[in-house]
Amino acid sequence: MKQTNIPFQTWDIDLLVDYILKFHHRNTRKYGGELLQRLTRLAATHHELESVAAHFRNSMADLDLHCQKEENVLYPYILALFDAAEKGEQLEAFHCGTIEHPINAMMADHTDETERHERIAELTNNYTAPENAEPEYRKAIDDLRLFRDYLLEHIHVENEVLFPRALALEGKTVAL
């Protein structure tokens, strides 16, 4: 992952969740959807991009489902944990006991997406357009690399910062 100067580890959990939702989830859907349309159009005349477009289409479908799970199940509970801790209150246990299982499922999704985007990198010669490629082709390949970089940041923030802190907070805030 490209190193960032953003000190995510110093942010409160609610700010991390807001950032992930408002920057990563929103942009994944918006720019990923736009990029998928462009890749699909390009693949119609550049057959070497058919597999790239197919992998990216599957990525977008899986990422949408992944984001929905976080938005509708995991993040509301993480925010409730944060709120309870801020107020010095105890919170009831997560409906399936602990958030460890859903976090492990999200991390498995992250591994799958990382592998899928490694395959896209292989198929695009590490995001390098052919020498004679037209500008739209070059832009799509550059945007694929940028999408992957932001995806890796998203995964890093969740796996390395948010999830460990949420698990620790759960241990302090919930009587299991």
Coordinates of C-alpha atoms in Angstrom, one line a residue:
M1 CA 0.0 0.0 0.0
K2 CA 1.1 3.5 -0.7
Q3 CA 2.1 5.2 2.5
T4 CA -0.2 7.9 3.8
N5 CA 0.6 10.7 6.1
I6 CA -2.9 10.5 7.7
P7 CA -2.5 9.5 11.4
F8 CA -5.5 7.1 11.5
Q9 CA -4.3 5.5 14.7
T10 CA -4.8 8.8 16.5
W11 CA -8.4 9.2 15.4
D12 CA -11.4 8.3 17.6
I13 CA -13.4 5.3 16.4
D14 CA -16.4 7.4 15.4
L15 CA -14.2 9.5 13.1
L16 CA -12.7 6.4 11.6
V17 CA -16.1 5.0 10.8
D18 CA -17.3 8.3 9.3
Y19 CA -14.2 8.4 7.1
I20 CA -14.6 4.9 5.9
L21 CA -18.3 5.4 5.2
K22 CA -18.1 8.9 3.6
F23 CA -14.8 8.5 1.8
H24 CA -14.2 4.9 1.0
H25 CA -17.7 3.3 0.8
R26 CA -19.2 6.3 -1.1
N27 CA -16.2 6.6 -3.5
T28 CA -16.0 2.8 -4.0
R29 CA -19.6 2.8 -5.2
K30 CA -19.5 6.1 -7.2
Y31 CA -16.1 5.8 -8.9
G32 CA -16.0 2.1 -9.0
G33 CA -19.3 2.1 -10.9
E34 CA -18.1 4.7 -13.3
L35 CA -14.9 2.8 -13.9
L36 CA -16.8 -0.5 -14.5
Q37 CA -18.8 1.2 -17.2
R38 CA -15.7 2.5 -18.9
L39 CA -13.9 -0.9 -18.6
T40 CA -17.0 -2.6 -20.1
R41 CA -17.0 -0.2 -23.0
L42 CA -13.3 -0.6 -23.6
A43 CA -13.5 -4.4 -23.3
A44 CA -15.9 -4.5 -26.2
T45 CA -13.1 -3.4 -28.6
H46 CA -10.0 -4.4 -26.6
H47 CA -10.5 -8.0 -25.8
E48 CA -7.5 -8.2 -23.6
L49 CA -9.6 -6.2 -21.1
E50 CA -12.5 -8.6 -21.0
S51 CA -11.0 -10.6 -18.1
V52 CA -10.1 -7.4 -16.3
A53 CA -13.6 -6.0 -16.7
A54 CA -15.0 -9.3 -15.4
H55 CA -12.8 -9.4 -12.3
F56 CA -13.6 -5.7 -11.6
R57 CA -17.4 -6.4 -12.1
N58 CA -17.2 -9.2 -9.5
S59 CA -15.2 -7.0 -7.2
M60 CA -17.8 -4.2 -7.4
A61 CA -20.6 -6.7 -6.6
D62 CA -18.7 -8.2 -3.7
L63 CA -17.6 -4.9 -2.4
D64 CA -21.2 -3.6 -2.4
L65 CA -22.4 -6.5 -0.4
H66 CA -19.4 -6.2 2.0
C67 CA -20.1 -2.5 2.5
Q68 CA -23.8 -3.2 3.2
K69 CA -22.8 -5.7 5.9
E70 CA -20.5 -3.1 7.5
E71 CA -23.0 -0.3 7.2
N72 CA -26.1 -2.2 8.4
V73 CA -24.6 -4.6 11.0
L74 CA -21.1 -4.1 12.1
Y75 CA -20.6 -0.3 12.2
P76 CA -23.8 0.6 14.1
Y77 CA -22.6 -1.8 16.9
I78 CA -19.0 -0.4 16.8
L79 CA -20.5 3.1 17.1
A80 CA -22.7 2.0 20.0
L81 CA -19.6 0.6 21.7
F82 CA -17.8 3.9 21.2
D83 CA -20.8 5.8 22.5
A84 CA -21.1 3.6 25.6
A85 CA -17.4 3.9 26.3
E86 CA -17.5 7.7 26.0
K87 CA -20.4 7.7 28.5
G88 CA -18.8 5.2 30.8
E89 CA -21.7 2.8 30.3
Q90 CA -21.9 -1.0 29.6
L91 CA -23.5 -2.2 26.4
E92 CA -25.3 -5.5 25.7
A93 CA -23.4 -8.1 23.9
F94 CA -23.6 -8.2 20.1
H95 CA -26.5 -10.3 18.8
C96 CA -24.1 -13.2 17.9
G97 CA -22.1 -12.9 21.1
T98 CA -19.0 -10.9 20.0
I99 CA -18.0 -8.9 17.0
E100 CA -15.0 -11.1 16.5
H101 CA -16.8 -13.4 14.0
P102 CA -18.1 -10.6 11.7
I103 CA -14.8 -8.9 11.8
N104 CA -13.0 -12.1 10.8
A105 CA -15.6 -12.4 7.9
M106 CA -14.8 -8.8 6.8
M107 CA -11.1 -9.5 7.0
A108 CA -11.6 -12.6 4.8
D109 CA -13.4 -10.5 2.3
H110 CA -10.5 -8.1 2.4
T111 CA -8.1 -10.9 1.6
D112 CA -10.3 -12.0 -1.3
E113 CA -10.4 -8.5 -2.7
T114 CA -6.7 -8.0 -2.3
E115 CA -6.1 -11.2 -4.2
R116 CA -8.5 -10.3 -6.9
H117 CA -6.8 -6.9 -7.4
E118 CA -3.4 -8.6 -7.5
R119 CA -4.9 -10.7 -10.4
I120 CA -6.1 -7.5 -12.1
A121 CA -2.5 -6.1 -11.7
E122 CA -1.1 -9.2 -13.4
L123 CA -3.6 -8.9 -16.2
T124 CA -2.7 -5.3 -16.8
N125 CA 1.0 -5.7 -16.6
N126 CA 1.0 -3.9 -13.2
Y127 CA -1.3 -1.3 -14.5
T128 CA 0.6 -0.5 -17.6
A129 CA -1.3 0.4 -20.8
P130 CA 0.1 -0.8 -24.1
E131 CA 2.4 1.7 -25.7
N132 CA -0.1 2.4 -28.5
A133 CA -3.2 2.6 -26.3
E134 CA -5.5 5.6 -26.7
P135 CA -6.0 8.1 -23.9
E136 CA -9.2 6.5 -22.6
Y137 CA -7.5 3.2 -22.3
R138 CA -4.6 4.7 -20.4
K139 CA -6.9 6.7 -18.1
A140 CA -8.9 3.5 -17.3
I141 CA -5.7 1.6 -16.4
D142 CA -4.5 4.5 -14.2
D143 CA -7.9 4.7 -12.5
L144 CA -7.7 1.0 -11.8
R145 CA -4.4 1.5 -10.0
L146 CA -5.9 4.4 -8.1
F147 CA -8.9 2.3 -7.2
R148 CA -6.7 -0.5 -5.9
D149 CA -4.6 2.0 -3.9
Y150 CA -7.7 3.4 -2.2
L151 CA -9.0 -0.1 -1.6
L152 CA -5.7 -1.0 0.1
E153 CA -6.0 2.1 2.3
H154 CA -9.5 1.1 3.2
I155 CA -8.4 -2.4 4.1
H156 CA -5.5 -1.1 6.1
V157 CA -7.6 1.3 8.1
E158 CA -10.1 -1.4 9.0
N159 CA -7.8 -4.3 9.6
E160 CA -5.0 -2.5 11.3
V161 CA -6.7 0.3 13.1
L162 CA -10.5 0.1 13.4
F163 CA -11.1 -3.6 14.0
P164 CA -8.4 -4.1 16.7
R165 CA -9.6 -1.0 18.5
A166 CA -13.3 -2.1 18.3
L167 CA -12.4 -5.5 19.7
A168 CA -10.5 -4.0 22.5
L169 CA -13.3 -1.6 23.2
E170 CA -15.8 -4.5 23.2
G171 CA -13.7 -6.2 25.9
K172 CA -13.9 -3.1 28.1
T173 CA -17.5 -2.1 27.4
V174 CA -19.4 -5.4 27.2
A175 CA -19.8 -8.0 29.9
L176 CA -19.7 -11.2 27.9

